[in-house]
Tab-separated table of N, CA, C and O in Angstrom:
chain	number	residue	atom	x	y	z
I	24	ARG	N	7.671	-17.855	-11.513
I	24	ARG	CA	6.900	-17.219	-12.516
I	24	ARG	C	6.935	-15.756	-12.379
I	24	ARG	O	6.952	-14.992	-13.389
I	25	LEU	N	6.895	-15.185	-11.121
I	25	LEU	CA	6.868	-13.702	-10.994
I	25	LEU	C	8.188	-13.155	-11.465
I	25	LEU	O	8.021	-12.223	-12.234
I	26	GLN	N	9.241	-13.724	-11.136
I	26	GLN	CA	10.436	-13.087	-11.575
I	26	GLN	C	10.683	-13.246	-13.049
I	26	GLN	O	11.221	-12.236	-13.636
I	27	ASP	N	10.073	-14.197	-13.835
I	27	ASP	CA	10.147	-14.273	-15.202
I	27	ASP	C	9.009	-13.299	-15.876
I	27	ASP	O	8.782	-13.435	-17.125
I	28	GLY	N	8.289	-12.578	-15.112
I	28	GLY	CA	7.316	-11.761	-15.666
I	28	GLY	C	5.916	-12.523	-15.900
I	28	GLY	O	5.079	-12.036	-16.660
I	29	GLY	N	5.793	-13.609	-15.404
I	29	GLY	CA	4.614	-14.314	-15.658
I	29	GLY	C	3.424	-14.159	-14.627
I	29	GLY	O	2.773	-15.092	-14.432
I	30	GLY	N	3.622	-13.027	-13.968
I	30	GLY	CA	2.539	-12.802	-12.859
I	30	GLY	C	1.263	-12.199	-13.491
I	30	GLY	O	0.276	-12.022	-12.777
I	31	GLY	N	1.201	-11.922	-14.716
I	31	GLY	CA	-0.059	-11.589	-15.415
I	31	GLY	C	-0.192	-10.037	-15.481
I	31	GLY	O	0.862	-9.473	-14.857
I	32	ASP	N	-1.127	-9.524	-16.015
I	32	ASP	CA	-1.255	-8.066	-16.006
I	32	ASP	C	-2.101	-7.325	-15.064
I	32	ASP	O	-2.133	-6.175	-15.024
I	33	GLY	N	-2.739	-8.235	-14.277
I	33	GLY	CA	-3.605	-7.824	-13.190
I	33	GLY	C	-2.814	-7.323	-12.034
I	33	GLY	O	-1.694	-7.489	-11.886
I	34	VAL	N	-3.687	-6.836	-11.033
I	34	VAL	CA	-3.081	-6.239	-9.771
I	34	VAL	C	-3.351	-7.395	-8.655
I	34	VAL	O	-4.568	-7.902	-8.566
I	35	ALA	N	-2.511	-7.689	-7.936
I	35	ALA	CA	-2.559	-8.776	-6.934
I	35	ALA	C	-1.826	-8.102	-5.594
I	35	ALA	O	-0.787	-7.765	-5.833
I	36	TRP	N	-2.563	-8.093	-4.570
I	36	TRP	CA	-1.758	-7.696	-3.311
I	36	TRP	C	-1.962	-8.805	-2.279
I	36	TRP	O	-2.845	-9.527	-2.244
I	37	MET	N	-1.046	-8.762	-1.192
I	37	MET	CA	-1.033	-9.774	-0.348
I	37	MET	C	-0.328	-9.285	0.933
I	37	MET	O	0.669	-8.392	0.854
I	38	ASN	N	-0.498	-9.858	1.931
I	38	ASN	CA	0.125	-9.683	3.220
I	38	ASN	C	1.490	-10.416	3.037
I	38	ASN	O	1.536	-11.322	2.438
I	39	ALA	N	2.471	-9.692	3.608
I	39	ALA	CA	3.873	-10.231	3.400
I	39	ALA	C	4.044	-11.495	4.144
I	39	ALA	O	4.996	-12.374	3.705
I	40	ALA	N	3.320	-11.685	5.092
I	40	ALA	CA	3.311	-12.951	5.812
I	40	ALA	C	2.597	-14.196	5.159
I	40	ALA	O	2.595	-15.368	5.786
I	41	ASP	N	1.867	-13.883	4.242
I	41	ASP	CA	0.960	-15.050	3.645
I	41	ASP	C	1.971	-16.089	3.051
I	41	ASP	O	2.974	-15.704	2.446
I	42	PRO	N	1.639	-17.206	2.959
I	42	PRO	CA	2.371	-18.406	2.604
I	42	PRO	C	2.736	-18.199	1.128
I	42	PRO	O	3.724	-18.691	0.554
I	43	ALA	N	1.769	-17.548	0.217
I	43	ALA	CA	2.041	-17.313	-1.134
I	43	ALA	C	2.947	-16.182	-1.473
I	43	ALA	O	3.421	-15.893	-2.552
I	44	SER	N	3.299	-15.329	-0.423
I	44	SER	CA	4.122	-14.225	-0.551
I	44	SER	C	5.559	-14.543	-1.090
I	44	SER	O	6.144	-15.444	-0.371
I	45	PRO	N	6.086	-13.799	-1.971
I	45	PRO	CA	7.505	-14.036	-2.313
I	45	PRO	C	8.467	-13.429	-1.347
I	45	PRO	O	9.716	-13.594	-1.549
I	46	CYS	N	8.095	-12.737	-0.432
I	46	CYS	CA	8.992	-12.132	0.711
I	46	CYS	C	9.923	-13.142	1.335
I	46	CYS	O	9.468	-14.227	1.571
I	47	GLY	N	11.083	-12.820	1.197
I	47	GLY	CA	12.166	-13.745	1.777
I	47	GLY	C	12.783	-14.685	0.971
I	47	GLY	O	13.657	-15.571	1.405
I	48	LEU	N	12.327	-14.684	-0.266
I	48	LEU	CA	12.762	-15.727	-1.351
I	48	LEU	C	13.911	-15.074	-2.196
I	48	LEU	O	14.540	-15.851	-2.915
I	49	GLY	N	14.387	-13.913	-1.955
I	49	GLY	CA	15.502	-13.278	-2.616
I	49	GLY	C	15.324	-13.027	-4.021
I	49	GLY	O	16.160	-12.885	-4.915
I	50	LEU	N	13.982	-12.874	-4.524
I	50	LEU	CA	13.628	-12.566	-5.810
I	50	LEU	C	13.758	-11.041	-6.161
I	50	LEU	O	13.663	-10.206	-5.160
I	51	GLU	N	14.197	-10.709	-7.226
I	51	GLU	CA	14.217	-9.216	-7.873
I	51	GLU	C	12.915	-8.946	-8.589
I	51	GLU	O	12.811	-9.460	-9.801
I	52	LEU	N	12.094	-8.296	-8.095
I	52	LEU	CA	10.780	-7.956	-8.756
I	52	LEU	C	10.505	-6.534	-8.779
I	52	LEU	O	9.335	-5.970	-8.781
I	53	GLY	N	11.527	-5.657	-8.773
I	53	GLY	CA	11.408	-4.304	-8.690
I	53	GLY	C	11.689	-3.589	-7.433
I	53	GLY	O	12.806	-3.684	-6.888
I	54	LEU	N	10.756	-3.183	-6.711
I	54	LEU	CA	10.880	-2.493	-5.399
I	54	LEU	C	11.309	-3.761	-4.528
I	54	LEU	O	11.006	-4.844	-4.565
I	55	PRO	N	12.243	-3.249	-3.511
I	55	PRO	CA	12.722	-4.348	-2.506
I	55	PRO	C	11.477	-4.946	-1.778
I	55	PRO	O	10.591	-4.138	-1.418
I	56	LEU	N	11.504	-6.198	-1.558
I	56	LEU	CA	10.349	-6.825	-0.920
I	56	LEU	C	10.525	-6.475	0.553
I	56	LEU	O	11.607	-6.567	1.134
I	57	PRO	N	9.382	-6.249	1.394
I	57	PRO	CA	9.351	-6.179	2.837
I	57	PRO	C	9.783	-7.465	3.583
I	57	PRO	O	9.748	-8.414	2.995
I	58	ARG	N	9.971	-7.189	4.774
I	58	ARG	CA	10.267	-8.341	5.684
I	58	ARG	C	8.767	-9.172	5.797
I	58	ARG	O	7.873	-8.545	5.566
I	59	ARG	N	8.937	-10.540	6.026
I	59	ARG	CA	7.697	-11.307	6.076
I	59	ARG	C	7.244	-11.183	7.483
I	59	ARG	O	7.339	-12.162	8.322
I	60	VAL	N	6.543	-10.109	7.682
I	60	VAL	CA	5.691	-9.888	8.896
I	60	VAL	C	4.324	-9.346	8.581
I	60	VAL	O	4.049	-8.913	7.404
I	61	ALA	N	3.335	-9.716	9.476
I	61	ALA	CA	1.957	-9.489	9.227
I	61	ALA	C	1.639	-8.006	9.064
I	61	ALA	O	0.519	-7.603	8.541
I	62	THR	N	2.515	-6.973	9.423
I	62	THR	CA	2.202	-5.556	9.351
I	62	THR	C	2.704	-5.013	8.024
I	62	THR	O	2.587	-3.834	7.659
I	63	SER	N	3.169	-5.845	7.016
I	63	SER	CA	3.567	-5.434	5.734
I	63	SER	C	2.780	-6.010	4.532
I	63	SER	O	2.201	-7.127	4.767
I	64	HIS	N	2.553	-5.340	3.503
I	64	HIS	CA	1.950	-5.830	2.319
I	64	HIS	C	2.731	-5.513	1.052
I	64	HIS	O	3.537	-4.484	1.102
I	65	LEU	N	2.495	-6.118	-0.012
I	65	LEU	CA	3.178	-5.885	-1.183
I	65	LEU	C	2.046	-6.019	-2.374
I	65	LEU	O	1.166	-6.824	-2.146
I	66	VAL	N	2.098	-5.320	-3.389
I	66	VAL	CA	1.193	-5.286	-4.503
I	66	VAL	C	2.039	-5.611	-5.723
I	66	VAL	O	3.056	-4.973	-5.994
I	67	VAL	N	1.587	-6.553	-6.523
I	67	VAL	CA	2.341	-7.024	-7.765
I	67	VAL	C	1.459	-6.614	-8.845
I	67	VAL	O	-0.050	-6.714	-8.924
I	68	LEU	N	1.991	-5.836	-9.828
I	68	LEU	CA	1.276	-5.410	-11.135
I	68	LEU	C	2.113	-5.840	-12.310
I	68	LEU	O	3.324	-5.488	-12.471
I	69	GLY	N	1.516	-6.739	-13.128
I	69	GLY	CA	2.263	-7.147	-14.236
I	69	GLY	C	3.538	-7.882	-13.915
I	69	GLY	O	4.505	-7.688	-14.601
I	70	GLY	N	3.643	-8.538	-12.852
I	70	GLY	CA	4.913	-9.420	-12.536
I	70	GLY	C	5.925	-8.676	-11.787
I	70	GLY	O	7.042	-9.092	-11.462
I	71	ARG	N	5.658	-7.211	-11.584
I	71	ARG	CA	6.566	-6.447	-10.825
I	71	ARG	C	6.034	-5.910	-9.603
I	71	ARG	O	4.722	-5.641	-9.515
I	72	VAL	N	6.690	-5.668	-8.637
I	72	VAL	CA	6.130	-5.131	-7.251
I	72	VAL	C	5.884	-3.687	-7.535
I	72	VAL	O	6.794	-2.790	-7.805
I	73	ALA	N	4.698	-3.331	-7.407
I	73	ALA	CA	4.226	-1.933	-7.800
I	73	ALA	C	4.136	-0.850	-6.393
I	73	ALA	O	4.129	0.218	-6.446
I	74	ALA	N	3.956	-1.662	-5.198
I	74	ALA	CA	3.894	-0.916	-3.952
I	74	ALA	C	4.266	-1.930	-2.799
I	74	ALA	O	4.048	-3.217	-2.862
I	75	VAL	N	4.803	-1.276	-1.774
I	75	VAL	CA	5.157	-1.948	-0.664
I	75	VAL	C	4.705	-1.207	0.548
I	75	VAL	O	4.868	0.089	0.398
I	76	SER	N	3.968	-1.723	1.497
I	76	SER	CA	3.556	-1.018	2.750
I	76	SER	C	4.149	-1.768	3.815
I	76	SER	O	4.216	-3.012	4.077
I	77	GLU	N	4.847	-0.989	4.818
I	77	GLU	CA	5.332	-1.566	6.033
I	77	GLU	C	4.635	-0.646	7.240
I	77	GLU	O	4.174	0.442	7.078
I	78	ARG	N	4.758	-1.478	8.332
I	78	ARG	CA	4.185	-0.787	9.562
I	78	ARG	C	2.645	-0.411	9.441
I	78	ARG	O	2.423	0.694	9.759
I	79	ARG	N	1.890	-1.230	8.869
I	79	ARG	CA	0.288	-0.951	8.781
I	79	ARG	C	0.107	0.331	7.811
I	79	ARG	O	-0.743	1.012	8.117
I	80	GLY	N	1.040	0.470	6.813
I	80	GLY	CA	0.650	1.602	5.940
I	80	GLY	C	1.491	2.820	6.212
I	80	GLY	O	1.489	3.801	5.692
I	81	ARG	N	2.129	2.916	7.401
I	81	ARG	CA	2.980	4.057	7.826
I	81	ARG	C	4.120	4.449	6.849
I	81	ARG	O	4.323	5.697	6.717
I	82	ALA	N	4.645	3.414	6.159
I	82	ALA	CA	5.732	3.684	5.240
I	82	ALA	C	5.283	3.063	3.905
I	82	ALA	O	5.052	1.812	3.750
I	83	LEU	N	5.009	3.778	2.911
I	83	LEU	CA	4.649	3.388	1.604
I	83	LEU	C	5.829	3.565	0.573
I	83	LEU	O	6.460	4.673	0.592
I	84	ALA	N	5.948	2.545	-0.348
I	84	ALA	CA	6.893	2.802	-1.386
I	84	ALA	C	6.005	2.466	-2.700
I	84	ALA	O	5.417	1.383	-2.736
I	85	LEU	N	6.120	3.381	-3.662
I	85	LEU	CA	5.188	3.157	-4.789
I	85	LEU	C	6.124	3.219	-6.071
I	85	LEU	O	6.821	4.150	-6.188
I	86	ALA	N	6.047	2.317	-6.880
I	86	ALA	CA	6.836	2.342	-8.229
I	86	ALA	C	6.107	2.887	-9.336
I	86	ALA	O	6.550	2.817	-10.469
I	87	ILE	N	4.832	3.176	-9.177
I	87	ILE	CA	4.039	3.830	-10.441
I	87	ILE	C	3.730	5.243	-9.991
I	87	ILE	O	3.709	5.627	-8.704
I	88	GLY	N	3.545	6.082	-10.835
I	88	GLY	CA	3.330	7.518	-10.620
I	88	GLY	C	1.909	7.870	-10.006
I	88	GLY	O	1.056	6.964	-10.043
I	89	PRO	N	1.756	8.985	-9.497
I	89	PRO	CA	0.485	9.337	-8.959
I	89	PRO	C	-0.627	9.524	-9.934
I	89	PRO	O	-1.914	9.460	-9.566
I	90	ASP	N	-0.376	9.583	-11.248
I	90	ASP	CA	-1.474	9.667	-12.223
I	90	ASP	C	-1.593	8.299	-13.001
I	90	ASP	O	-2.430	8.397	-14.004
I	91	HIS	N	-0.923	7.222	-12.515
I	91	HIS	CA	-1.089	5.973	-13.265
I	91	HIS	C	-2.650	5.585	-13.085
I	91	HIS	O	-3.224	5.617	-12.103
I	92	PRO	N	-3.228	5.083	-14.150
I	92	PRO	CA	-4.628	4.715	-14.203
I	92	PRO	C	-4.867	3.557	-13.222
I	92	PRO	O	-6.054	3.368	-12.672
I	93	LEU	N	-3.893	2.738	-12.968
I	93	LEU	CA	-4.192	1.638	-12.035
I	93	LEU	C	-3.860	1.885	-10.431
I	93	LEU	O	-3.910	0.878	-9.673
I	94	LEU	N	-3.550	3.070	-10.225
I	94	LEU	CA	-3.115	3.327	-8.860
I	94	LEU	C	-4.274	3.087	-7.785
I	94	LEU	O	-3.992	2.595	-6.776
I	95	PRO	N	-5.557	3.447	-8.030
I	95	PRO	CA	-6.600	3.066	-7.254
I	95	PRO	C	-6.541	1.475	-6.927
I	95	PRO	O	-6.816	1.185	-5.695
I	96	ASP	N	-6.287	0.682	-7.962
I	96	ASP	CA	-6.287	-0.768	-7.751
I	96	ASP	C	-5.086	-1.121	-6.820
I	96	ASP	O	-5.122	-2.044	-6.066
I	97	VAL	N	-3.987	-0.628	-7.220
I	97	VAL	CA	-2.631	-0.789	-6.413
I	97	VAL	C	-2.894	-0.519	-4.976
I	97	VAL	O	-2.420	-1.238	-4.053
I	98	LEU	N	-3.658	0.591	-4.591
I	98	LEU	CA	-3.872	0.997	-3.262
I	98	LEU	C	-5.163	0.331	-2.570
I	98	LEU	O	-5.496	0.575	-1.480
I	99	GLY	N	-5.803	-0.621	-3.259
I	99	GLY	CA	-6.823	-1.283	-2.853
I	99	GLY	C	-6.674	-2.121	-1.439
I	99	GLY	O	-7.583	-2.151	-0.686
I	100	PHE	N	-5.300	-2.463	-1.196
I	100	PHE	CA	-5.104	-3.071	0.142
I	100	PHE	C	-5.313	-2.145	1.358
I	100	PHE	O	-5.746	-2.551	2.344
I	101	LEU	N	-5.260	-0.828	1.049
I	101	LEU	CA	-5.525	0.232	2.155
I	101	LEU	C	-6.906	0.216	2.437
I	101	LEU	O	-7.422	0.414	3.646
I	102	LYS	N	-7.803	0.123	1.325
I	102	LYS	CA	-9.195	0.283	1.359
I	102	LYS	C	-9.561	-0.921	2.176
I	102	LYS	O	-10.507	-1.004	3.134
I	103	ALA	N	-8.979	-2.114	1.842
I	103	ALA	CA	-9.384	-3.413	2.551
I	103	ALA	C	-9.075	-3.376	4.056
I	103	ALA	O	-9.720	-3.920	4.938
I	104	MET	N	-8.010	-2.632	4.480
I	104	MET	CA	-7.655	-2.478	5.747
I	104	MET	C	-8.702	-1.802	6.616
I	104	MET	O	-8.988	-1.963	7.753
I	105	LEU	N	-9.300	-0.828	5.897
I	105	LEU	CA	-10.403	0.093	6.538
I	105	LEU	C	-11.753	-0.518	6.515
I	105	LEU	O	-12.702	-0.138	7.228
I	106	THR	N	-12.076	-1.448	5.487
I	106	THR	CA	-13.322	-1.929	5.355
I	106	THR	C	-13.480	-3.480	5.645
I	106	THR	O	-14.708	-3.907	5.408
I	107	ARG	N	-12.410	-4.139	5.901
I	107	ARG	CA	-12.546	-5.627	6.075
I	107	ARG	C	-13.651	-5.872	7.081
I	107	ARG	O	-13.952	-5.093	8.035
I	108	PRO	N	-14.390	-7.014	7.115
I	108	PRO	CA	-15.392	-7.296	7.990
I	108	PRO	C	-14.877	-7.679	9.480
I	108	PRO	O	-15.651	-7.538	10.327
I	109	VAL	N	-13.672	-8.085	9.542
I	109	VAL	CA	-13.158	-8.465	10.947
I	109	VAL	C	-12.155	-7.521	11.238
I	109	VAL	O	-11.087	-7.392	10.536
I	110	ARG	N	-12.357	-6.894	12.281
I	110	ARG	CA	-11.365	-5.892	12.871
I	110	ARG	C	-10.767	-4.882	12.015
I	110	ARG	O	-9.618	-4.806	11.709
I	111	PRO	N	-11.691	-4.133	11.285
I	111	PRO	CA	-11.128	-3.056	10.414
I	111	PRO	C	-10.455	-2.060	11.216
I	111	PRO	O	-10.780	-1.731	12.291
I	112	LEU	N	-9.465	-1.327	10.640
I	112	LEU	CA	-8.855	-0.308	11.243
I	112	LEU	C	-9.720	0.969	11.066
I	112	LEU	O	-10.322	1.104	10.130
I	113	ARG	N	-9.635	1.854	12.167
I	113	ARG	CA	-10.406	3.195	12.083
I	113	ARG	C	-9.713	4.115	11.065
I	113	ARG	O	-10.477	4.922	10.381
I	114	ALA	N	-8.500	4.066	11.012
I	114	ALA	CA	-7.748	4.926	9.997
I	114	ALA	C	-6.271	4.239	9.868
I	114	ALA	O	-5.856	3.377	10.515
I	115	VAL	N	-5.756	4.735	8.744
I	115	VAL	CA	-4.375	4.340	8.447
I	115	VAL	C	-3.581	5.569	8.449
I	115	VAL	O	-3.889	6.604	7.620
I	116	ARG	N	-2.513	5.540	9.181
I	116	ARG	CA	-1.637	6.757	9.178
I	116	ARG	C	-0.455	6.544	8.325
I	116	ARG	O	0.250	5.706	8.601
I	117	VAL	N	-0.356	7.327	7.222
I	117	VAL	CA	0.693	7.214	6.294
I	117	VAL	C	1.721	8.315	6.674
I	117	VAL	O	1.409	9.558	6.473
I	118	GLU	N	2.874	7.897	7.054
I	118	GLU	CA	3.951	8.851	7.347
I	118	GLU	C	4.847	9.314	6.289
I	118	GLU	O	5.166	10.482	6.153
I	119	THR	N	5.192	8.260	5.517
I	119	THR	CA	6.135	8.468	4.371
I	119	THR	C	5.620	7.808	3.137
I	119	THR	O	5.120	6.728	3.269
I	120	ILE	N	5.906	8.457	2.010
I	120	ILE	CA	5.722	7.793	0.810
I	120	ILE	C	7.025	8.121	0.007
I	120	ILE	O	7.411	9.089	-0.295
I	121	ASN	N	7.532	6.978	-0.509
I	121	ASN	CA	8.698	7.076	-1.077
I	121	ASN	C	9.883	7.722	-0.359
I	121	ASN	O	10.822	8.485	-0.909
I	122	GLY	N	9.934	7.598	0.945
I	122	GLY	CA	10.944	8.149	1.765
I	122	GLY	C	10.582	9.656	2.000
I	122	GLY	O	11.384	10.359	2.908
I	123	GLU	N	9.439	10.363	1.608
I	123	GLU	CA	9.306	11.708	1.784
I	123	GLU	C	8.169	11.754	2.669
I	123	GLU	O	7.222	10.822	2.631
I	124	PRO	N	7.991	12.989	3.438
I	124	PRO	CA	6.756	13.135	4.156
I	124	PRO	C	5.534	12.886	3.370
I	124	PRO	O	5.313	13.529	2.264
I	125	ALA	N	4.446	12.248	3.842
I	125	ALA	CA	3.280	11.905	2.996
I	125	ALA	C	2.338	13.166	2.833
I	125	ALA	O	1.898	13.245	1.757
I	126	ALA	N	2.499	14.137	3.807
I	126	ALA	CA	1.565	15.323	3.571
I	126	ALA	C	2.081	16.203	2.565
I	126	ALA	O	1.179	16.959	1.906
I	127	THR	N	3.280	16.099	2.078
I	127	THR	CA	3.798	16.984	0.801
I	127	THR	C	3.868	16.123	-0.322
I	127	THR	O	4.587	16.643	-1.237
I	128	SER	N	3.554	14.788	-0.347
I	128	SER	CA	3.771	14.051	-1.384
I	128	SER	C	2.835	14.331	-2.622
I	128	SER	O	1.689	14.852	-2.501
I	129	PRO	N	3.392	14.027	-3.847
I	129	PRO	CA	2.550	14.180	-4.982
I	129	PRO	C	1.450	13.126	-5.003
I	129	PRO	O	0.475	13.271	-5.915
I	130	TYR	N	1.439	12.111	-4.213
I	130	TYR	CA	0.395	11.103	-4.252
I	130	TYR	C	-0.778	11.547	-3.250
I	130	TYR	O	-1.775	10.872	-3.180
I	131	ARG	N	-0.659	12.638	-2.807
I	131	ARG	CA	-1.741	13.257	-1.671
I	131	ARG	C	-2.976	13.250	-2.440
I	131	ARG	O	-4.026	12.900	-1.699
I	132	GLU	N	-3.103	14.011	-3.630
I	132	GLU	CA	-4.399	14.241	-4.311
I	132	GLU	C	-5.046	12.812	-4.636
I	132	GLU	O	-6.138	12.631	-4.562
I	133	ALA	N	-4.206	11.860	-5.233
I	133	ALA	CA	-4.648	10.459	-5.476
I	133	ALA	C	-5.214	9.851	-4.159
I	133	ALA	O	-6.406	9.245	-4.357
I	134	LEU	N	-4.679	9.881	-3.169
I	134	LEU	CA	-5.085	9.485	-1.840
I	134	LEU	C	-6.452	10.048	-1.418
I	134	LEU	O	-7.304	9.383	-1.081
I	135	ALA	N	-6.540	11.451	-1.687
I	135	ALA	CA	-7.734	12.105	-1.296
I	135	ALA	C	-8.805	11.823	-2.178
I	135	ALA	O	-10.051	11.995	-1.741
I	136	SER	N	-8.678	11.385	-3.254
I	136	SER	CA	-9.688	10.875	-4.150
I	136	SER	C	-10.287	9.651	-3.874
I	136	SER	O	-11.398	9.179	-4.106
I	137	LEU	N	-9.561	8.794	-3.055
I	137	LEU	CA	-10.081	7.359	-2.670
I	137	LEU	C	-10.549	7.330	-1.155
I	137	LEU	O	-11.138	6.482	-0.808
I	138	PHE	N	-9.797	8.222	-0.329
I	138	PHE	CA	-10.022	8.083	1.032
I	138	PHE	C	-10.496	9.461	1.641
I	138	PHE	O	-10.235	10.632	1.120
I	139	HIS	N	-11.065	9.480	2.780
I	139	HIS	CA	-11.125	10.692	3.663
I	139	HIS	C	-9.787	11.070	4.241
I	139	HIS	O	-9.293	10.204	5.040
I	140	VAL	N	-9.115	12.132	3.716
I	140	VAL	CA	-7.740	12.331	4.207
I	140	VAL	C	-7.650	13.603	5.083
I	140	VAL	O	-8.230	14.677	4.771
I	141	THR	N	-6.957	13.428	6.243
I	141	THR	CA	-6.647	14.708	6.996
I	141	THR	C	-5.159	14.709	7.316
I	141	THR	O	-4.473	13.625	7.148
I	142	ARG	N	-4.686	15.948	7.402
I	142	ARG	CA	-3.296	15.950	7.639
I	142	ARG	C	-3.080	16.013	9.170
I	142	ARG	O	-3.771	16.378	9.874
I	143	ASP	N	-1.924	15.291	9.414
I	143	ASP	CA	-1.524	14.951	10.769
I	143	ASP	C	-0.072	15.322	10.948
I	143	ASP	O	0.718	14.261	10.864
I	144	GLY	N	0.242	16.656	11.064
I	144	GLY	CA	1.809	16.867	10.946
I	144	GLY	C	2.185	16.657	9.670
I	144	GLY	O	1.647	17.055	8.742
I	145	GLY	N	3.243	15.990	9.490
I	145	GLY	CA	3.789	15.596	8.168
I	145	GLY	C	3.151	14.233	7.575
I	145	GLY	O	3.605	13.808	6.491
I	146	ALA	N	2.295	13.718	8.280
I	146	ALA	CA	1.591	12.450	7.909
I	146	ALA	C	0.246	12.778	7.429
I	146	ALA	O	-0.292	13.885	7.584
I	147	LEU	N	-0.358	11.792	6.694
I	147	LEU	CA	-1.718	11.833	6.256
I	147	LEU	C	-2.469	10.658	7.044
I	147	LEU	O	-2.032	9.534	7.138
I	148	ARG	N	-3.657	10.961	7.576
I	148	ARG	CA	-4.612	10.036	7.976
I	148	ARG	C	-5.687	9.670	7.118
I	148	ARG	O	-6.529	10.525	6.794
I	149	LEU	N	-5.649	8.448	6.723
I	149	LEU	CA	-6.692	7.938	5.878
I	149	LEU	C	-7.792	7.354	6.550
I	149	LEU	O	-7.680	6.408	7.164
I	150	GLY	N	-9.105	7.777	6.107
I	150	GLY	CA	-10.347	7.083	6.757
I	150	GLY	C	-11.146	6.553	5.629
I	150	GLY	O	-11.050	6.965	4.533
I	151	ARG	N	-12.255	5.932	5.974
I	151	ARG	CA	-13.190	5.416	4.993
I	151	ARG	C	-14.063	6.556	4.357
I	151	ARG	O	-14.352	7.564	5.100
I	152	ARG	N	-14.373	6.374	3.275
I	152	ARG	CA	-15.452	7.444	2.568
I	152	ARG	C	-16.764	6.727	2.728
I	152	ARG	O	-16.799	5.557	2.357
I	153	TYR	N	-17.744	7.348	3.089
I	153	TYR	CA	-19.058	6.886	3.203
I	153	TYR	C	-19.901	7.423	2.127
I	153	TYR	O	-19.748	8.407	1.509
């Protein structure tokens, strides 16, 4: 259904190791799917992969622009990593976005509107907003 565009218009994110994940199935859904490991996530928007996170957010690939109205929803998995009730992360260190240093990425402002962001060399450190 995903490959045929039947994924719906909403945003859905999942861990790449989730049994429902399409990772490892050889589907063409836009961005290349990550390996089926617990440290990777993917976000599907309208039947296409809109975001891929690898290494607990250290490497992000985004298929939508920094001004896309659904970007906050697409990045919801990062918020969940910081606010989940069981073993939340203290921070997510984003080193690259679309292969470029995160600190100079055009997505930096969008991330700063959603998280407490500090620069860590060429990376960005995302924390919870209280």
